[in-house]
Coordinates of C-alpha atoms in Angstrom, one line a residue:
X186 CA -29.4 -1.0 -40.2
X187 CA -25.8 -1.6 -41.1
X188 CA -24.2 -5.2 -41.2
X189 CA -21.5 -4.2 -38.7
X190 CA -24.2 -2.7 -36.4
X191 CA -26.2 -6.1 -36.8
X192 CA -22.9 -8.5 -35.8
X193 CA -22.5 -6.1 -32.8
X194 CA -26.1 -6.5 -31.6
X195 CA -25.8 -10.2 -32.3
X196 CA -22.8 -10.3 -30.4
X197 CA -24.0 -8.6 -27.9
X198 CA -27.1 -11.0 -27.5
X199 CA -24.8 -14.1 -27.6
X200 CA -22.8 -13.3 -25.0
X201 CA -23.0 -14.8 -21.4
X202 CA -21.4 -15.5 -18.0
X203 CA -21.2 -18.9 -16.5
X204 CA -20.3 -19.6 -12.8
X205 CA -19.7 -22.9 -11.2
X206 CA -18.0 -24.7 -8.5
X207 CA -17.2 -28.4 -7.2
X208 CA -15.9 -29.7 -4.2
X209 CA -14.7 -33.2 -5.1
X210 CA -11.9 -35.9 -4.2
X211 CA -8.7 -34.6 -3.6
X212 CA -7.4 -33.8 -7.0
X213 CA -4.0 -35.3 -7.4
X214 CA -2.9 -34.2 -10.4
X215 CA -3.6 -30.5 -10.4
X216 CA -1.1 -29.6 -13.1
X217 CA -2.8 -31.7 -15.4
X218 CA -6.1 -29.5 -14.8
X219 CA -4.5 -26.2 -15.1
X220 CA -3.1 -27.3 -18.7
X221 CA -6.7 -28.4 -19.5
X222 CA -8.6 -25.2 -18.3
X223 CA -5.7 -23.1 -20.1
X224 CA -6.2 -24.8 -23.5
X225 CA -9.9 -25.2 -23.2
X226 CA -10.4 -21.4 -22.0
X227 CA -8.0 -19.8 -24.3
X228 CA -9.1 -21.7 -27.5
X229 CA -12.5 -20.8 -26.6
X230 CA -11.7 -17.1 -26.0
X231 CA -13.3 -17.2 -22.5
X232 CA -12.1 -14.6 -20.0
X233 CA -12.3 -14.6 -15.8
X234 CA -11.1 -16.2 -13.1
X235 CA -10.4 -20.3 -12.6
X236 CA -9.3 -21.1 -8.9
X237 CA -8.0 -25.1 -8.6
X238 CA -7.1 -26.3 -5.5
X239 CA -6.9 -30.1 -4.0
X240 CA -10.2 -29.7 -3.0
X241 CA -11.6 -29.0 -6.3
X242 CA -12.5 -26.0 -8.6
X243 CA -14.5 -22.3 -8.6
X244 CA -15.0 -20.7 -12.2
X245 CA -16.3 -17.5 -13.0
X246 CA -15.6 -16.7 -16.9
X247 CA -17.4 -14.9 -19.6
X248 CA -17.6 -15.2 -23.4
X249 CA -19.8 -16.3 -26.4
X250 CA -22.7 -18.5 -25.2
X251 CA -21.8 -20.9 -27.6
X252 CA -18.0 -21.6 -26.1
X253 CA -19.4 -21.5 -22.7
X254 CA -21.7 -24.3 -23.5
X255 CA -18.8 -26.0 -25.2
X256 CA -16.9 -25.6 -22.1
X257 CA -19.4 -27.0 -20.2
X258 CA -19.5 -30.1 -22.3
X259 CA -15.6 -30.4 -21.9
X260 CA -15.6 -30.1 -17.9
X261 CA -18.6 -33.0 -18.0
X262 CA -15.5 -35.4 -19.3
X263 CA -14.0 -35.3 -15.9
X264 CA -15.9 -38.3 -13.8
X265 CA -14.7 -36.1 -10.7
X266 CA -16.9 -33.0 -11.8
X267 CA -20.3 -35.3 -12.3
X268 CA -23.2 -33.7 -10.7
X269 CA -21.6 -30.1 -11.0
X270 CA -24.1 -27.1 -11.1
X271 CA -23.2 -25.0 -14.1
X272 CA -25.1 -21.3 -13.8
X273 CA -25.0 -20.0 -17.2
X274 CA -26.6 -16.7 -17.6
X275 CA -26.9 -14.3 -20.8
X276 CA -25.8 -10.6 -20.6
X277 CA -24.3 -8.1 -22.8
X278 CA -20.8 -7.6 -23.5
X279 CA -18.6 -5.6 -21.0
X280 CA -19.4 -1.9 -21.8
X281 CA -17.1 -0.4 -18.9
X282 CA -13.7 -1.1 -19.3
X283 CA -12.8 -0.1 -15.3
X284 CA -15.6 -2.3 -14.4
X285 CA -14.4 -5.4 -16.8
X286 CA -10.5 -4.6 -15.6
X287 CA -11.3 -4.8 -11.7
X288 CA -13.7 -7.9 -11.9
X289 CA -10.8 -9.9 -14.1
X290 CA -12.8 -10.0 -17.2
X291 CA -10.2 -8.1 -19.7
X292 CA -7.9 -11.5 -19.2
X293 CA -7.8 -15.0 -18.1
X294 CA -6.6 -15.9 -14.8
X295 CA -6.2 -19.3 -14.0
X296 CA -4.5 -19.8 -10.7
X297 CA -3.3 -23.2 -8.2
X298 CA -4.4 -22.1 -4.5
X299 CA -4.9 -23.8 -1.5
X300 CA -8.4 -23.3 -0.6
X301 CA -11.4 -22.4 -2.9
X302 CA -12.4 -19.7 -0.9
X303 CA -10.7 -18.6 2.5
X304 CA -12.8 -18.9 5.4
X305 CA -10.3 -17.6 8.0
X306 CA -7.1 -15.6 7.7
X307 CA -5.7 -17.0 10.4
X308 CA -2.6 -19.1 9.3
X309 CA -3.6 -21.4 12.3
X310 CA -7.2 -22.1 12.0
X311 CA -8.5 -25.7 11.3
X312 CA -10.3 -25.6 8.0
X313 CA -13.8 -27.7 8.5
X314 CA -14.4 -30.7 6.3
X315 CA -16.7 -29.4 3.9
X316 CA -18.4 -33.2 3.8
X317 CA -19.9 -32.0 6.9
X318 CA -21.7 -28.9 5.4
X319 CA -25.1 -28.0 6.0
X320 CA -27.9 -29.6 4.1
X321 CA -28.6 -28.5 0.8
X322 CA -32.1 -27.0 0.1
X323 CA -33.6 -26.3 -3.7
X324 CA -34.6 -22.7 -4.5
X325 CA -38.3 -24.4 -4.1
X326 CA -37.7 -25.6 -0.6
X327 CA -36.2 -22.9 0.7
X328 CA -38.7 -20.7 -0.5
X329 CA -41.3 -23.1 1.2
X330 CA -40.0 -23.1 4.5
X331 CA -39.6 -19.1 4.6
X332 CA -43.3 -18.9 3.5
X333 CA -44.0 -21.8 6.4
X334 CA -41.7 -19.8 9.1
X335 CA -40.2 -23.1 9.7
X336 CA -42.7 -25.7 9.8
X337 CA -41.5 -27.9 7.2
X338 CA -38.1 -27.9 9.0
X339 CA -39.7 -29.0 12.1
X340 CA -41.1 -31.9 10.4
X341 CA -38.6 -33.2 8.5
X342 CA -35.9 -32.6 11.1
X343 CA -37.4 -33.0 14.7
X344 CA -36.9 -29.8 15.6
X345 CA -40.4 -28.5 16.8
X346 CA -39.9 -25.5 18.9
X347 CA -36.9 -24.2 17.5
X348 CA -36.5 -21.1 16.3
X349 CA -35.8 -20.5 12.4
X350 CA -32.7 -18.2 11.6
X351 CA -31.9 -16.7 8.4
X352 CA -27.9 -16.0 8.3
X353 CA -26.1 -14.2 5.2
X354 CA -23.1 -15.5 4.7
X355 CA -21.9 -12.4 2.0
X356 CA -20.2 -9.0 2.8
X357 CA -21.5 -5.9 3.9
X358 CA -21.2 -4.5 0.4
X359 CA -23.2 -7.0 -1.0
X360 CA -25.8 -7.1 1.5
X361 CA -26.5 -3.6 1.2
X362 CA -28.3 -3.7 -2.0
X363 CA -30.1 -7.0 -1.3
X364 CA -30.8 -9.7 1.2
X365 CA -33.8 -12.2 2.0
X366 CA -36.3 -10.8 4.4
X367 CA -39.4 -13.1 5.5
X368 CA -42.4 -12.4 8.3
X369 CA -41.4 -14.6 11.3
X370 CA -37.9 -15.2 10.5
X371 CA -35.1 -13.5 12.3
X372 CA -32.4 -12.7 9.6
X373 CA -29.0 -12.1 10.9
X374 CA -26.4 -10.0 8.7
X375 CA -22.7 -10.0 10.2
X376 CA -22.3 -6.9 8.1
X377 CA -18.5 -8.2 7.3
X378 CA -16.0 -6.3 5.2
X379 CA -14.7 -9.8 3.9
X380 CA -15.4 -13.8 3.8
X381 CA -12.5 -14.3 6.2
X382 CA -14.0 -12.3 9.1
X383 CA -17.1 -14.4 8.9
X384 CA -15.5 -17.3 11.4
X385 CA -15.0 -14.4 14.0
X386 CA -18.6 -13.3 14.3
X387 CA -19.9 -16.6 14.5
X388 CA -18.0 -17.2 17.5
X389 CA -19.0 -14.0 18.9
X390 CA -22.8 -14.5 18.2
X391 CA -22.8 -18.2 18.9
X392 CA -25.8 -17.9 21.1
X393 CA -28.1 -16.5 18.4
X394 CA -27.4 -20.4 16.1
X395 CA -27.6 -22.5 19.3
X396 CA -30.3 -24.9 19.2
X397 CA -31.7 -23.2 16.3
X398 CA -32.7 -23.8 12.6
X399 CA -30.1 -21.8 10.7
X400 CA -30.7 -21.1 7.2
X401 CA -27.7 -19.8 5.1
X402 CA -27.2 -18.5 1.8
X403 CA -24.7 -16.6 -0.4
X404 CA -24.3 -15.5 -4.3
X405 CA -23.5 -19.1 -5.9
X406 CA -23.6 -21.4 -2.7
X407 CA -19.6 -21.9 -2.5
X408 CA -19.2 -19.7 0.4
X409 CA -22.0 -21.5 2.5
X410 CA -20.1 -25.1 2.1
X411 CA -17.4 -24.1 4.4
X412 CA -19.4 -21.5 6.4
X413 CA -22.0 -24.2 7.3
X414 CA -19.4 -26.5 8.0
X415 CA -17.7 -24.2 10.4
X416 CA -21.2 -23.9 12.5
X417 CA -21.7 -27.6 12.6
X418 CA -18.4 -28.2 13.7
X419 CA -19.1 -26.8 17.1
X420 CA -20.8 -29.8 18.0
X421 CA -24.3 -30.5 20.2
X422 CA -27.0 -27.7 19.5
X423 CA -25.6 -27.1 15.7
X424 CA -26.8 -29.8 13.9
X425 CA -29.7 -28.2 12.0
X426 CA -27.9 -26.0 9.7
X427 CA -29.3 -25.8 6.0
X428 CA -28.1 -24.0 2.7
X429 CA -29.3 -22.9 -0.5
X430 CA -28.1 -25.0 -3.0
X431 CA -27.4 -22.6 -5.8
X432 CA -27.2 -19.4 -3.9
X433 CA -29.3 -16.5 -4.8
X434 CA -29.0 -16.8 -8.6
X435 CA -30.7 -19.9 -8.4
X436 CA -33.4 -18.7 -6.4
X437 CA -33.9 -15.8 -8.7
X438 CA -34.6 -17.8 -11.7
X439 CA -36.9 -19.9 -10.1
X440 CA -39.0 -16.8 -8.5
X441 CA -38.1 -13.8 -11.3
X442 CA -40.2 -11.5 -9.5
X443 CA -37.9 -11.7 -6.2
X444 CA -39.8 -14.0 -3.9
X445 CA -38.6 -13.8 -0.5
X446 CA -35.3 -11.9 -1.8
X447 CA -35.6 -8.0 -2.0
X448 CA -33.3 -5.5 -3.8
X449 CA -30.6 -6.9 -6.1
X450 CA -28.2 -9.8 -5.9
X451 CA -24.5 -8.7 -6.4
X452 CA -22.0 -11.0 -8.4
X453 CA -18.2 -10.9 -9.2
X454 CA -18.5 -10.3 -12.8
X455 CA -18.8 -7.1 -15.2
X456 CA -22.6 -7.2 -14.4
X457 CA -22.1 -6.1 -11.1
X458 CA -25.5 -6.9 -9.8
X459 CA -28.7 -8.9 -11.4
X460 CA -31.9 -7.6 -10.3
X461 CA -35.6 -9.1 -10.5
X462 CA -38.4 -7.8 -11.9
X463 CA -39.3 -5.9 -8.8
X464 CA -37.2 -3.0 -9.1
X465 CA -37.5 -1.9 -5.6
X466 CA -34.2 0.0 -4.3
X467 CA -33.4 -1.4 -0.6
X468 CA -29.9 0.7 -0.2
X469 CA -29.2 4.3 -0.2
X470 CA -26.4 6.8 -1.1
X471 CA -23.7 6.8 1.5
X472 CA -23.4 10.9 1.7
X473 CA -27.2 12.1 0.7
X474 CA -29.1 9.0 1.9
X475 CA -31.0 8.9 -1.6
X476 CA -32.3 5.6 -2.9
X477 CA -29.3 3.9 -4.8
X478 CA -27.7 0.7 -5.6
X479 CA -25.4 1.2 -8.6
X480 CA -22.1 0.1 -7.8
X481 CA -20.3 0.8 -11.3
X482 CA -19.0 4.0 -10.4
X483 CA -16.9 1.9 -8.0
X484 CA -16.2 4.2 -5.5
X485 CA -14.3 2.9 -2.3
X486 CA -13.9 3.8 1.3
X487 CA -10.5 5.8 1.7
X488 CA -9.5 3.6 4.9
X489 CA -10.6 0.1 4.3
X490 CA -11.2 0.3 -0.1
X491 CA -14.2 -1.5 0.5
X492 CA -17.1 -0.5 -2.2
X493 CA -19.3 2.3 -1.2
X494 CA -22.5 3.4 -2.7
X495 CA -22.4 7.1 -3.9
X496 CA -25.1 8.5 -6.0
X497 CA -24.1 10.4 -9.1
X498 CA -25.2 13.5 -7.8
X499 CA -22.8 12.9 -4.6
X500 CA -20.0 12.0 -6.7
X501 CA -16.6 14.2 -7.2
X502 CA -13.4 14.1 -8.2
X503 CA -11.1 13.6 -5.3
X504 CA -13.9 13.1 -2.8
X505 CA -13.0 11.1 0.3
X506 CA -15.5 8.6 1.5
X507 CA -15.7 6.6 4.7
X508 CA -17.8 3.6 4.9
X509 CA -20.1 2.3 7.7
X510 CA -17.6 0.1 9.3
X511 CA -15.0 2.6 9.8
X512 CA -17.2 5.2 10.6
X513 CA -18.3 2.6 13.6
X514 CA -14.7 2.3 14.6
X515 CA -14.4 5.9 15.8
X516 CA -14.2 5.8 19.4
X517 CA -17.4 6.4 21.0
X518 CA -19.5 6.5 18.1
X519 CA -21.4 3.4 17.4
X520 CA -23.9 5.3 15.4
X521 CA -24.1 8.5 13.3
X522 CA -27.0 10.9 13.3
X523 CA -28.4 11.7 9.7
X524 CA -27.8 15.0 8.2
X525 CA -30.8 16.3 6.3
X526 CA -29.2 18.5 3.3
X527 CA -30.0 19.4 -0.3
X528 CA -28.2 18.4 -3.3
X529 CA -26.1 21.1 -3.5
X530 CA -24.6 20.3 -0.2
X531 CA -24.4 16.8 -1.4
X532 CA -21.5 17.7 -3.8
X533 CA -19.0 18.8 -1.0
X534 CA -16.0 16.7 -1.4
X535 CA -16.4 15.1 2.1
X536 CA -18.9 12.4 3.6
X537 CA -21.7 14.9 4.7
X538 CA -22.8 12.2 7.2
X539 CA -19.7 12.5 9.5
X540 CA -21.1 15.0 12.0
X541 CA -18.1 17.5 13.6
X542 CA -18.2 15.0 16.5
X543 CA -16.7 12.4 14.3
X544 CA -14.3 14.6 12.4
X545 CA -13.4 15.6 16.2
X546 CA -12.7 12.1 17.3
X547 CA -10.9 10.6 13.7
X548 CA -8.7 13.8 13.7
X549 CA -6.3 15.1 15.8
X550 CA -7.4 19.2 15.0
X551 CA -8.7 21.6 17.4
X552 CA -12.4 22.0 15.8
X553 CA -13.2 24.6 18.2
X554 CA -10.2 27.0 16.4
X555 CA -11.3 29.3 13.6
X556 CA -9.3 28.0 11.1
X557 CA -10.1 24.2 11.5
X558 CA -11.2 24.0 7.7
X559 CA -7.4 24.8 7.4
X560 CA -6.3 21.7 9.6
X561 CA -8.5 19.3 8.2
X562 CA -9.4 20.1 5.1
X563 CA -12.9 21.6 6.0
X564 CA -16.2 20.7 7.9
X565 CA -16.6 17.0 7.3
X566 CA -13.1 16.4 6.1
X567 CA -10.9 13.5 7.5
X568 CA -7.4 15.0 7.2
X569 CA -4.9 13.6 5.5
X570 CA -3.0 10.7 7.8
X571 CA 1.0 12.1 9.1
X572 CA 3.3 9.2 9.1
X573 CA 6.9 9.7 10.5
X574 CA 9.4 8.3 8.6
X575 CA 12.7 7.3 10.5
X576 CA 15.6 6.2 7.9
X577 CA 18.2 3.3 8.2
X578 CA 21.3 3.2 9.3
X579 CA 23.9 5.6 7.9
X580 CA 21.5 7.3 6.0
X581 CA 19.5 10.6 6.4
X582 CA 16.1 12.3 6.2
X583 CA 16.8 13.6 2.6
X584 CA 18.1 10.2 1.3
X585 CA 15.2 8.6 2.6
X586 CA 12.9 10.7 1.4
X587 CA 14.5 10.1 -2.1
X588 CA 13.8 6.4 -1.8
X589 CA 10.2 6.7 -1.1
X590 CA 9.1 9.7 -3.6
X591 CA 7.4 6.9 -5.8
X592 CA 5.5 5.8 -2.5
X593 CA 5.1 9.5 -1.4
X594 CA 3.3 10.1 -4.9
X595 CA 1.1 7.2 -4.7
X596 CA -0.2 8.4 -1.0
X597 CA -0.1 12.3 -1.8
X598 CA -4.1 12.3 -1.1
X599 CA -4.2 10.5 1.7
X600 CA -1.1 10.6 3.8
X601 CA 1.9 12.9 4.4
X602 CA 5.0 11.4 4.9
X603 CA 7.7 13.5 7.7
X604 CA 11.1 12.8 7.5
X605 CA 13.4 13.6 10.1
X606 CA 17.4 12.8 10.8
X607 CA 18.6 10.6 13.6
X608 CA 20.6 12.3 16.4
X609 CA 23.9 10.3 16.3
X610 CA 26.2 11.9 13.5
X611 CA 28.6 9.1 11.9
X612 CA 32.1 9.9 10.6
X613 CA 32.9 9.4 6.8
X614 CA 34.9 6.3 6.6
X615 CA 36.4 4.1 3.6
X616 CA 37.8 1.0 3.2
X617 CA 40.9 1.2 0.5
X618 CA 41.0 -2.2 -1.4
X619 CA 44.0 -3.6 -3.0
X620 CA 44.3 -3.1 -6.7
X621 CA 41.4 -1.6 -6.6
X622 CA 39.7 0.4 -9.6
X623 CA 39.1 4.3 -9.5
X624 CA 35.4 4.7 -9.7
X625 CA 34.2 7.6 -8.2
X626 CA 30.6 6.1 -8.0
X627 CA 31.9 4.0 -5.6
X628 CA 33.9 5.7 -2.8
X629 CA 34.2 3.0 -0.2
X630 CA 36.6 1.4 -2.6
X631 CA 39.1 4.3 -3.2
X632 CA 42.6 4.2 -1.9
X633 CA 42.2 7.5 -1.6
X634 CA 39.3 9.4 0.2
X635 CA 37.2 11.6 -2.2
X636 CA 36.6 15.1 -0.9
X637 CA 33.9 15.6 2.3
X638 CA 33.0 19.0 0.6
X639 CA 30.0 18.0 -0.8
X640 CA 29.0 14.9 1.1
X641 CA 26.0 14.8 3.0
X642 CA 26.5 14.1 6.6
X643 CA 25.2 10.4 7.8
X644 CA 23.2 9.1 10.7
X645 CA 22.2 6.5 13.2
X646 CA 19.5 5.7 15.9
X647 CA 22.1 3.5 17.5
X648 CA 26.2 3.4 17.6
X649 CA 28.7 1.2 18.5
X650 CA 29.9 1.3 22.4
X651 CA 33.3 2.6 22.0
X652 CA 31.9 5.6 19.8
X653 CA 33.3 8.6 20.7
X654 CA 30.5 10.7 19.4
X655 CA 33.0 13.1 17.6
X656 CA 31.7 14.7 14.1
X657 CA 34.2 14.0 11.6
X658 CA 34.8 16.5 8.9
X659 CA 36.9 14.9 6.6
X660 CA 37.1 10.9 5.2
X661 CA 38.7 8.5 7.6
X662 CA 40.0 5.1 6.9
X663 CA 38.4 2.0 8.4
X664 CA 40.6 0.1 10.7
X665 CA 39.3 -3.2 9.9
X666 CA 37.2 -4.8 7.1
X667 CA 33.6 -4.4 6.8
X668 CA 31.6 -6.8 8.9
X669 CA 28.1 -7.6 7.8
X670 CA 27.5 -7.9 11.1
X671 CA 28.2 -4.6 12.2
X672 CA 25.0 -3.8 13.5
X673 CA 25.1 -6.5 16.0
X674 CA 27.5 -4.1 18.0
X675 CA 26.0 -1.0 18.1
X676 CA 23.7 -0.9 20.5
X677 CA 24.2 2.2 22.7
X678 CA 22.7 5.6 22.1
X679 CA 19.0 4.5 22.8
X680 CA 18.2 7.3 25.1
X681 CA 19.5 9.8 23.0
X682 CA 17.2 8.8 20.2
X683 CA 14.2 8.3 22.4
X684 CA 14.7 11.8 23.6
X685 CA 15.3 13.1 20.2
X686 CA 11.7 11.2 19.1
X687 CA 9.8 12.9 22.1
X688 CA 11.1 16.3 21.0
X689 CA 10.1 15.4 17.3
X690 CA 6.4 14.0 18.6
X691 CA 5.8 16.9 20.8
X692 CA 6.9 19.5 18.5
X693 CA 5.5 18.0 14.9
X694 CA 3.1 15.3 16.1
X695 CA 0.8 13.7 16.5
X696 CA 1.6 11.0 13.8
X697 CA -0.9 8.2 12.7
X698 CA 1.9 6.1 12.0
X699 CA 5.8 5.1 11.4
X700 CA 7.5 3.8 8.6
X701 CA 10.9 2.7 9.1
X702 CA 13.9 0.4 7.6
X703 CA 17.3 -1.1 9.3
X704 CA 18.1 0.1 12.5
X705 CA 14.1 1.7 13.5
X706 CA 13.9 -1.0 16.4
X707 CA 13.0 1.6 19.1

């Protein structure tokens, strides 16, 4: 074996990933802490994500194990981070550049944020106090409680007769591939797309939690801090909330065979997932239903962009995938019938679990017609979105199309942009300026108007009340200086524009959405 090969293998073996978080007293000098992380991580060659807030830190970084250990020692010098749970795991270097880049492991990102984790996307919501979080349970305590179906909690907390409820605080794409399952314990999987959806789920399912012993868990523990505090903030009947300290990662270290955790633990770094010695796969391919739990291909739902599981046999370039949540949103279809197919059928560029009924509901196509493959791309295909594009004042469909060419190119696989002209044709006008320079690129500043021979017509959705509606064939000099608040006087012509749009919808619709600027306030 060559020396270079030996060195590469040694580098692989000496690589690792470090995860830790710490809620602490309000950090007054965030800039100083930012400078520490930037200097320390850069000098040690660490890559990944560092999030700082007045509440504390949340860190996921990778690099040489020796460098990660030196980083830990440096962080421990800060008294505020005493007792921090540093989760250090040896692993191989990122081999998949795409995954490494998507997970943020090709650079170092350090940001100061308002919250370490965003519990709610509602700006008006009140963030619960992390000091009110549920009691921490070690991996051993958590395991013992599940094994005893709650007897330990009944003894310690005076909760005799209360039901034990296991609540997963993670997202659907995480719970797909791994979760806790224990006999005689009710497991609640919110099946949420993102963490900020969890408060809404808790509000809607509050009666399943009230008065019971709630055991919460997540990947590394940080999400349970805020979520458990949110549950406890609801008052009487929500005092018995507990959380797995260190999350699934610490549990699997304690129980390498898996214990009560089945499947794999999804992680937010280039490893993608971490499994136990038990190789059982609990998830399946979105399309064919075969056992599968590998996210390395990074397949995503075409509509919400959530990760989906698509096995190697079903993956195909330009394929369209629709996740479970988007499927459920199809009106009148809460569950989808399974479809028995062989591998050759699985290679079709569509979600084969979408029945014709789902396609009918999602598309505006007439699938009773013989040309349904042309109208929506084939059986099981969701057709492209149709977006009606309405230009701004003194523009036209052609100019708006030119300005959105880059956007149209990026969306060409999922959307069709339809451009139309407004019904009110506007006259050509120009405003002379004393001592102006004759710049043909700025016709509004010319003393003499340019030829209107090659000028494109301009249109508007609303016009001034004194507009005579005549179509000009040549340039006209404006009577007054240009008024930047001109639009405030252009309030007429609504009925004509509405009638025009009704005609467009009847002749060229239906549309899935509208893209517009400036005057488009209809």
